[in-house]
Amino acid sequence: MVSSLIFSQEHISSFNAVTVTYQFHPKFFIYGEGQLRGIENYSYPDYYEIKGGIGYNLTPNHKPFVGIGRYATYKNHSLDKEEFRIWLQDVLIFKYHTLKFENRFRAEKSWFYEPNQDLHSDRYRFRYRLNISVPLNSKSITPGTIFANAYSEIFFVTEKPIFARNRLYGGFGYQVDEIFGLASGYLWQREFGNAGNKNLHFLYLALNINIDDSHQKHYHFPGAD
């Protein structure tokens, strides 16, 4: 009875993103992203984030990154919580034939403000994501390539419960040309809390823009983040 009641309260939410990656130097790149999510109502955005940062290609398969962002959650059409976040990230990539295994490690520091309660707080969070992608109609990602993508991500915080969140994603993408790419899929997210757990179901849709001045172009697919 309890499980059926919980399931009846779950619904599909929206997760929309636009990302821009600019490879302005053989070693350095700039990344920016904007998101709109409809968590309580699919068609009405009640969460947004704007973030970006700079990364360094230590090797083609090792890419440290530092980022900064602002995040806001709304309830009843008014601001409920805002967040300012900075993070350090490291990405290690391994390839096997056409399979690409991306290991992402991230450490975050966040500052929150809840205007309705005039409450300030902060948080440390640590994340690990294994992202697997494979081109379906070619040996590598080039214009016209369709690819499949799946990942699992776990989140840890410094307060209880320590294991705070788990994400599973599966979807497909299409590299339209040398600049534009599309990605879409399903994201399941479970949030763990002292008052109980919560499941979220997102339909993900993203436009990825890659600007690469180098002769050998690389196509980046950040995934739902």
PDB file of C-alpha atoms in Angstrom:
ATOM      1  CA  MET A   1       0.000   0.000   0.000  1.00  0.00           C
ATOM      2  CA  VAL A   2       2.772   2.431   0.960  1.00  0.00           C
ATOM      3  CA  SER A   3       4.855   1.587  -2.118  1.00  0.00           C
ATOM      4  CA  SER A   4       1.856   2.041  -4.440  1.00  0.00           C
ATOM      5  CA  LEU A   5       1.111   5.433  -2.838  1.00  0.00           C
ATOM      6  CA  ILE A   6       4.719   6.579  -3.307  1.00  0.00           C
ATOM      7  CA  PHE A   7       4.718   5.418  -6.927  1.00  0.00           C
ATOM      8  CA  SER A   8       1.458   7.254  -7.613  1.00  0.00           C
ATOM      9  CA  GLN A   9       3.118  10.501  -6.477  1.00  0.00           C
ATOM     10  CA  GLU A  10       5.966  10.102  -8.960  1.00  0.00           C
ATOM     11  CA  HIS A  11       5.759  11.627 -12.407  1.00  0.00           C
ATOM     12  CA  ILE A  12       7.902  12.579 -15.393  1.00  0.00           C
ATOM     13  CA  SER A  13       9.963  15.747 -15.008  1.00  0.00           C
ATOM     14  CA  SER A  14      11.786  17.757 -17.662  1.00  0.00           C
ATOM     15  CA  PHE A  15      15.551  18.287 -17.905  1.00  0.00           C
ATOM     16  CA  ASN A  16      16.670  20.677 -20.659  1.00  0.00           C
ATOM     17  CA  ALA A  17      20.215  21.889 -21.245  1.00  0.00           C
ATOM     18  CA  VAL A  18      22.370  23.908 -23.621  1.00  0.00           C
ATOM     19  CA  THR A  19      26.134  23.403 -23.386  1.00  0.00           C
ATOM     20  CA  VAL A  20      28.996  25.223 -25.088  1.00  0.00           C
ATOM     21  CA  THR A  21      32.567  23.902 -25.261  1.00  0.00           C
ATOM     22  CA  TYR A  22      35.191  26.166 -26.791  1.00  0.00           C
ATOM     23  CA  GLN A  23      38.607  24.617 -27.482  1.00  0.00           C
ATOM     24  CA  PHE A  24      40.545  27.871 -27.879  1.00  0.00           C
ATOM     25  CA  HIS A  25      43.999  26.353 -27.315  1.00  0.00           C
ATOM     26  CA  PRO A  26      45.450  22.839 -27.816  1.00  0.00           C
ATOM     27  CA  LYS A  27      45.596  22.485 -24.020  1.00  0.00           C
ATOM     28  CA  PHE A  28      42.827  24.739 -22.690  1.00  0.00           C
ATOM     29  CA  PHE A  29      39.061  24.794 -23.178  1.00  0.00           C
ATOM     30  CA  ILE A  30      36.153  26.804 -21.784  1.00  0.00           C
ATOM     31  CA  TYR A  31      32.861  25.159 -20.879  1.00  0.00           C
ATOM     32  CA  GLY A  32      29.490  26.752 -20.136  1.00  0.00           C
ATOM     33  CA  GLU A  33      26.027  25.327 -19.505  1.00  0.00           C
ATOM     34  CA  GLY A  34      22.493  26.536 -18.875  1.00  0.00           C
ATOM     35  CA  GLN A  35      19.702  24.309 -17.576  1.00  0.00           C
ATOM     36  CA  LEU A  36      15.961  24.461 -17.034  1.00  0.00           C
ATOM     37  CA  ARG A  37      14.175  21.685 -15.166  1.00  0.00           C
ATOM     38  CA  GLY A  38      10.485  21.177 -14.515  1.00  0.00           C
ATOM     39  CA  ILE A  39      10.599  19.048 -11.372  1.00  0.00           C
ATOM     40  CA  GLU A  40       7.103  19.417  -9.922  1.00  0.00           C
ATOM     41  CA  ASN A  41       5.475  20.119 -13.276  1.00  0.00           C
ATOM     42  CA  TYR A  42       6.933  18.902 -16.579  1.00  0.00           C
ATOM     43  CA  SER A  43       5.924  21.966 -18.583  1.00  0.00           C
ATOM     44  CA  TYR A  44       6.732  24.642 -15.982  1.00  0.00           C
ATOM     45  CA  PRO A  45      10.426  25.193 -15.110  1.00  0.00           C
ATOM     46  CA  ASP A  46      10.967  25.466 -11.355  1.00  0.00           C
ATOM     47  CA  TYR A  47      14.735  25.029 -11.304  1.00  0.00           C
ATOM     48  CA  TYR A  48      17.567  26.573 -13.289  1.00  0.00           C
ATOM     49  CA  GLU A  49      21.336  26.667 -13.236  1.00  0.00           C
ATOM     50  CA  ILE A  50      24.043  28.614 -15.012  1.00  0.00           C
ATOM     51  CA  LYS A  51      27.600  27.363 -14.711  1.00  0.00           C
ATOM     52  CA  GLY A  52      30.942  27.266 -16.441  1.00  0.00           C
ATOM     53  CA  GLY A  53      34.661  26.941 -16.039  1.00  0.00           C
ATOM     54  CA  ILE A  54      37.983  26.212 -17.625  1.00  0.00           C
ATOM     55  CA  GLY A  55      39.637  22.868 -18.295  1.00  0.00           C
ATOM     56  CA  TYR A  56      43.120  21.699 -19.191  1.00  0.00           C
ATOM     57  CA  ASN A  57      44.004  18.804 -21.496  1.00  0.00           C
ATOM     58  CA  LEU A  58      46.836  17.299 -19.511  1.00  0.00           C
ATOM     59  CA  THR A  59      46.713  14.465 -22.043  1.00  0.00           C
ATOM     60  CA  PRO A  60      43.980  13.616 -24.587  1.00  0.00           C
ATOM     61  CA  ASN A  61      42.493  11.290 -21.943  1.00  0.00           C
ATOM     62  CA  HIS A  62      43.124  13.301 -18.765  1.00  0.00           C
ATOM     63  CA  LYS A  63      41.284  16.595 -18.290  1.00  0.00           C
ATOM     64  CA  PRO A  64      41.293  18.506 -14.967  1.00  0.00           C
ATOM     65  CA  PHE A  65      38.668  21.239 -14.671  1.00  0.00           C
ATOM     66  CA  VAL A  66      37.613  24.020 -12.278  1.00  0.00           C
ATOM     67  CA  GLY A  67      34.030  25.328 -12.318  1.00  0.00           C
ATOM     68  CA  ILE A  68      31.650  27.851 -10.787  1.00  0.00           C
ATOM     69  CA  GLY A  69      27.853  28.154 -10.947  1.00  0.00           C
ATOM     70  CA  ARG A  70      24.598  29.598  -9.646  1.00  0.00           C
ATOM     71  CA  TYR A  71      21.532  27.412  -9.012  1.00  0.00           C
ATOM     72  CA  ALA A  72      17.969  28.347  -8.050  1.00  0.00           C
ATOM     73  CA  THR A  73      14.882  26.368  -7.016  1.00  0.00           C
ATOM     74  CA  TYR A  74      11.346  27.789  -7.088  1.00  0.00           C
ATOM     75  CA  LYS A  75       8.158  26.759  -5.289  1.00  0.00           C
ATOM     76  CA  ASN A  76       4.738  28.235  -6.026  1.00  0.00           C
ATOM     77  CA  HIS A  77       6.395  30.507  -8.619  1.00  0.00           C
ATOM     78  CA  SER A  78       8.669  32.181  -6.052  1.00  0.00           C
ATOM     79  CA  LEU A  79      12.336  31.677  -5.192  1.00  0.00           C
ATOM     80  CA  ASP A  80      12.714  28.978  -2.539  1.00  0.00           C
ATOM     81  CA  LYS A  81      16.462  28.305  -2.498  1.00  0.00           C
ATOM     82  CA  GLU A  82      19.526  29.614  -4.262  1.00  0.00           C
ATOM     83  CA  GLU A  83      23.006  28.136  -4.370  1.00  0.00           C
ATOM     84  CA  PHE A  84      26.473  29.339  -5.274  1.00  0.00           C
ATOM     85  CA  ARG A  85      28.889  26.498  -6.055  1.00  0.00           C
ATOM     86  CA  ILE A  86      32.540  25.998  -6.935  1.00  0.00           C
ATOM     87  CA  TRP A  87      34.126  22.659  -7.793  1.00  0.00           C
ATOM     88  CA  LEU A  88      37.294  20.857  -8.793  1.00  0.00           C
ATOM     89  CA  GLN A  89      37.021  18.008 -11.254  1.00  0.00           C
ATOM     90  CA  ASP A  90      39.210  15.398 -12.876  1.00  0.00           C
ATOM     91  CA  VAL A  91      38.253  13.266 -15.880  1.00  0.00           C
ATOM     92  CA  LEU A  92      40.092  10.101 -16.887  1.00  0.00           C
ATOM     93  CA  ILE A  93      39.130   8.425 -20.171  1.00  0.00           C
ATOM     94  CA  PHE A  94      39.793   4.844 -21.231  1.00  0.00           C
ATOM     95  CA  LYS A  95      38.932   3.429 -24.649  1.00  0.00           C
ATOM     96  CA  TYR A  96      38.343  -0.132 -25.809  1.00  0.00           C
ATOM     97  CA  HIS A  97      37.700  -0.437 -29.535  1.00  0.00           C
ATOM     98  CA  THR A  98      34.779   1.985 -30.101  1.00  0.00           C
ATOM     99  CA  LEU A  99      33.723   2.059 -26.433  1.00  0.00           C
ATOM    100  CA  LYS A 100      34.656   5.140 -24.426  1.00  0.00           C
ATOM    101  CA  PHE A 101      34.766   4.925 -20.599  1.00  0.00           C
ATOM    102  CA  GLU A 102      34.831   8.319 -18.921  1.00  0.00           C
ATOM    103  CA  ASN A 103      35.596   8.408 -15.190  1.00  0.00           C
ATOM    104  CA  ARG A 104      34.689  11.747 -13.610  1.00  0.00           C
ATOM    105  CA  PHE A 105      35.652  12.699 -10.051  1.00  0.00           C
ATOM    106  CA  ARG A 106      34.324  15.946  -8.579  1.00  0.00           C
ATOM    107  CA  ALA A 107      34.636  17.783  -5.230  1.00  0.00           C
ATOM    108  CA  GLU A 108      32.139  20.620  -4.616  1.00  0.00           C
ATOM    109  CA  LYS A 109      31.681  23.405  -2.090  1.00  0.00           C
ATOM    110  CA  SER A 110      28.243  25.076  -1.991  1.00  0.00           C
ATOM    111  CA  TRP A 111      26.704  28.046  -0.179  1.00  0.00           C
ATOM    112  CA  PHE A 112      22.893  28.193   0.142  1.00  0.00           C
ATOM    113  CA  TYR A 113      20.364  30.884   0.941  1.00  0.00           C
ATOM    114  CA  GLU A 114      16.664  30.287   1.610  1.00  0.00           C
ATOM    115  CA  PRO A 115      14.952  33.711   1.431  1.00  0.00           C
ATOM    116  CA  ASN A 116      11.639  32.579   2.948  1.00  0.00           C
ATOM    117  CA  GLN A 117      13.449  31.622   6.161  1.00  0.00           C
ATOM    118  CA  ASP A 118      16.399  34.012   5.822  1.00  0.00           C
ATOM    119  CA  LEU A 119      18.577  30.920   6.322  1.00  0.00           C
ATOM    120  CA  HIS A 120      22.205  30.511   5.237  1.00  0.00           C
ATOM    121  CA  SER A 121      23.994  27.148   5.051  1.00  0.00           C
ATOM    122  CA  ASP A 122      26.832  25.411   3.248  1.00  0.00           C
ATOM    123  CA  ARG A 123      27.819  21.929   2.105  1.00  0.00           C
ATOM    124  CA  TYR A 124      30.676  19.798   0.800  1.00  0.00           C
ATOM    125  CA  ARG A 125      29.790  17.129  -1.761  1.00  0.00           C
ATOM    126  CA  PHE A 126      31.785  14.488  -3.623  1.00  0.00           C
ATOM    127  CA  ARG A 127      30.712  12.772  -6.850  1.00  0.00           C
ATOM    128  CA  TYR A 128      31.874   9.948  -9.082  1.00  0.00           C
ATOM    129  CA  ARG A 129      30.424   9.177 -12.515  1.00  0.00           C
ATOM    130  CA  LEU A 130      31.176   6.365 -14.953  1.00  0.00           C
ATOM    131  CA  ASN A 131      29.963   7.435 -18.388  1.00  0.00           C
ATOM    132  CA  ILE A 132      30.038   4.938 -21.285  1.00  0.00           C
ATOM    133  CA  SER A 133      29.414   5.939 -24.896  1.00  0.00           C
ATOM    134  CA  VAL A 134      29.681   4.164 -28.239  1.00  0.00           C
ATOM    135  CA  PRO A 135      29.117   5.331 -31.838  1.00  0.00           C
ATOM    136  CA  LEU A 136      26.533   3.219 -33.645  1.00  0.00           C
ATOM    137  CA  ASN A 137      27.071   3.973 -37.329  1.00  0.00           C
ATOM    138  CA  SER A 138      30.787   4.787 -37.480  1.00  0.00           C
ATOM    139  CA  LYS A 139      34.049   3.969 -35.724  1.00  0.00           C
ATOM    140  CA  SER A 140      34.299   7.399 -34.066  1.00  0.00           C
ATOM    141  CA  ILE A 141      32.189  10.496 -33.444  1.00  0.00           C
ATOM    142  CA  THR A 142      32.069  12.556 -36.641  1.00  0.00           C
ATOM    143  CA  PRO A 143      29.320  14.662 -38.259  1.00  0.00           C
ATOM    144  CA  GLY A 144      26.359  12.384 -38.983  1.00  0.00           C
ATOM    145  CA  THR A 145      27.188   9.914 -36.185  1.00  0.00           C
ATOM    146  CA  ILE A 146      24.500   8.409 -33.970  1.00  0.00           C
ATOM    147  CA  PHE A 147      25.762   7.226 -30.582  1.00  0.00           C
ATOM    148  CA  ALA A 148      24.453   5.551 -27.441  1.00  0.00           C
ATOM    149  CA  ASN A 149      25.295   6.792 -23.981  1.00  0.00           C
ATOM    150  CA  ALA A 150      24.764   5.447 -20.440  1.00  0.00           C
ATOM    151  CA  TYR A 151      26.130   6.385 -17.046  1.00  0.00           C
ATOM    152  CA  SER A 152      25.837   5.891 -13.322  1.00  0.00           C
ATOM    153  CA  GLU A 153      26.735   8.574 -10.787  1.00  0.00           C
ATOM    154  CA  ILE A 154      26.933   8.490  -6.991  1.00  0.00           C
ATOM    155  CA  PHE A 155      26.932  11.474  -4.596  1.00  0.00           C
ATOM    156  CA  PHE A 156      28.373  11.708  -1.092  1.00  0.00           C
ATOM    157  CA  VAL A 157      28.063  14.559   1.442  1.00  0.00           C
ATOM    158  CA  THR A 158      29.706  15.286   4.790  1.00  0.00           C
ATOM    159  CA  GLU A 159      26.465  15.045   6.802  1.00  0.00           C
ATOM    160  CA  LYS A 160      24.043  12.164   7.268  1.00  0.00           C
ATOM    161  CA  PRO A 161      23.005  10.341   5.205  1.00  0.00           C
ATOM    162  CA  ILE A 162      26.481  10.297   3.676  1.00  0.00           C
ATOM    163  CA  PHE A 163      25.267   8.514   0.535  1.00  0.00           C
ATOM    164  CA  ALA A 164      22.990  11.315  -0.699  1.00  0.00           C
ATOM    165  CA  ARG A 165      22.038  10.547  -4.304  1.00  0.00           C
ATOM    166  CA  ASN A 166      22.285   8.040  -7.140  1.00  0.00           C
ATOM    167  CA  ARG A 167      21.677   8.664 -10.839  1.00  0.00           C
ATOM    168  CA  LEU A 168      21.225   6.276 -13.760  1.00  0.00           C
ATOM    169  CA  TYR A 169      20.958   7.519 -17.339  1.00  0.00           C
ATOM    170  CA  GLY A 170      20.454   5.963 -20.758  1.00  0.00           C
ATOM    171  CA  GLY A 171      19.965   7.669 -24.097  1.00  0.00           C
ATOM    172  CA  PHE A 172      21.100   8.489 -27.606  1.00  0.00           C
ATOM    173  CA  GLY A 173      22.759  11.363 -29.407  1.00  0.00           C
ATOM    174  CA  TYR A 174      23.347  12.656 -32.893  1.00  0.00           C
ATOM    175  CA  GLN A 175      26.270  14.777 -34.074  1.00  0.00           C
ATOM    176  CA  VAL A 176      24.588  17.043 -36.626  1.00  0.00           C
ATOM    177  CA  ASP A 177      27.723  18.738 -37.995  1.00  0.00           C
ATOM    178  CA  GLU A 178      31.092  20.019 -36.758  1.00  0.00           C
ATOM    179  CA  ILE A 179      29.430  22.352 -34.242  1.00  0.00           C
ATOM    180  CA  PHE A 180      25.994  21.115 -33.172  1.00  0.00           C
ATOM    181  CA  GLY A 181      25.036  17.886 -31.440  1.00  0.00           C
ATOM    182  CA  LEU A 182      21.789  16.616 -29.916  1.00  0.00           C
ATOM    183  CA  ALA A 183      21.267  14.246 -27.005  1.00  0.00           C
ATOM    184  CA  SER A 184      18.152  12.811 -25.384  1.00  0.00           C
ATOM    185  CA  GLY A 185      17.371  10.092 -22.883  1.00  0.00           C
ATOM    186  CA  TYR A 186      15.875   9.047 -19.557  1.00  0.00           C
ATOM    187  CA  LEU A 187      17.429   9.919 -16.190  1.00  0.00           C
ATOM    188  CA  TRP A 188      16.390   8.199 -12.956  1.00  0.00           C
ATOM    189  CA  GLN A 189      17.478   9.945  -9.765  1.00  0.00           C
ATOM    190  CA  ARG A 190      17.060   8.699  -6.200  1.00  0.00           C
ATOM    191  CA  GLU A 191      17.643  11.120  -3.349  1.00  0.00           C
ATOM    192  CA  PHE A 192      18.306   9.764   0.132  1.00  0.00           C
ATOM    193  CA  GLY A 193      17.230  11.703   3.232  1.00  0.00           C
ATOM    194  CA  ASN A 194      16.523  11.254   6.916  1.00  0.00           C
ATOM    195  CA  ALA A 195      12.816  11.852   6.265  1.00  0.00           C
ATOM    196  CA  GLY A 196      12.738   9.242   3.487  1.00  0.00           C
ATOM    197  CA  ASN A 197      13.880   8.633  -0.061  1.00  0.00           C
ATOM    198  CA  LYS A 198      12.620  10.359  -3.199  1.00  0.00           C
ATOM    199  CA  ASN A 199      12.660   9.204  -6.824  1.00  0.00           C
ATOM    200  CA  LEU A 200      12.744  11.583  -9.779  1.00  0.00           C
ATOM    201  CA  HIS A 201      12.207  10.638 -13.421  1.00  0.00           C
ATOM    202  CA  PHE A 202      13.560  13.039 -16.038  1.00  0.00           C
ATOM    203  CA  LEU A 203      13.259  13.217 -19.801  1.00  0.00           C
ATOM    204  CA  TYR A 204      16.560  14.751 -20.865  1.00  0.00           C
ATOM    205  CA  LEU A 205      17.027  16.918 -23.952  1.00  0.00           C
ATOM    206  CA  ALA A 206      20.233  18.800 -24.746  1.00  0.00           C
ATOM    207  CA  LEU A 207      21.808  20.902 -27.453  1.00  0.00           C
ATOM    208  CA  ASN A 208      25.601  20.622 -27.386  1.00  0.00           C
ATOM    209  CA  ILE A 209      27.686  23.257 -29.145  1.00  0.00           C
ATOM    210  CA  ASN A 210      31.360  22.486 -29.800  1.00  0.00           C
ATOM    211  CA  ILE A 211      33.687  25.185 -31.121  1.00  0.00           C
ATOM    212  CA  ASP A 212      37.096  23.711 -31.852  1.00  0.00           C
ATOM    213  CA  ASP A 213      39.791  25.647 -33.680  1.00  0.00           C
ATOM    214  CA  SER A 214      42.156  22.682 -33.892  1.00  0.00           C
ATOM    215  CA  HIS A 215      42.644  20.572 -37.023  1.00  0.00           C
ATOM    216  CA  GLN A 216      41.695  17.356 -35.210  1.00  0.00           C
ATOM    217  CA  LYS A 217      38.299  18.116 -33.711  1.00  0.00           C
ATOM    218  CA  HIS A 218      36.981  16.529 -30.517  1.00  0.00           C
ATOM    219  CA  TYR A 219      33.269  16.307 -29.753  1.00  0.00           C
ATOM    220  CA  HIS A 220      32.171  16.679 -26.148  1.00  0.00           C
ATOM    221  CA  PHE A 221      28.936  15.245 -24.752  1.00  0.00           C
ATOM    222  CA  PRO A 222      28.633  16.359 -21.127  1.00  0.00           C
ATOM    223  CA  GLY A 223      25.478  14.358 -20.291  1.00  0.00           C
ATOM    224  CA  ALA A 224      22.838  15.293 -17.736  1.00  0.00           C
ATOM    225  CA  ASP A 225      24.700  17.035 -14.923  1.00  0.00           C
TER     226      ASP A 225
END
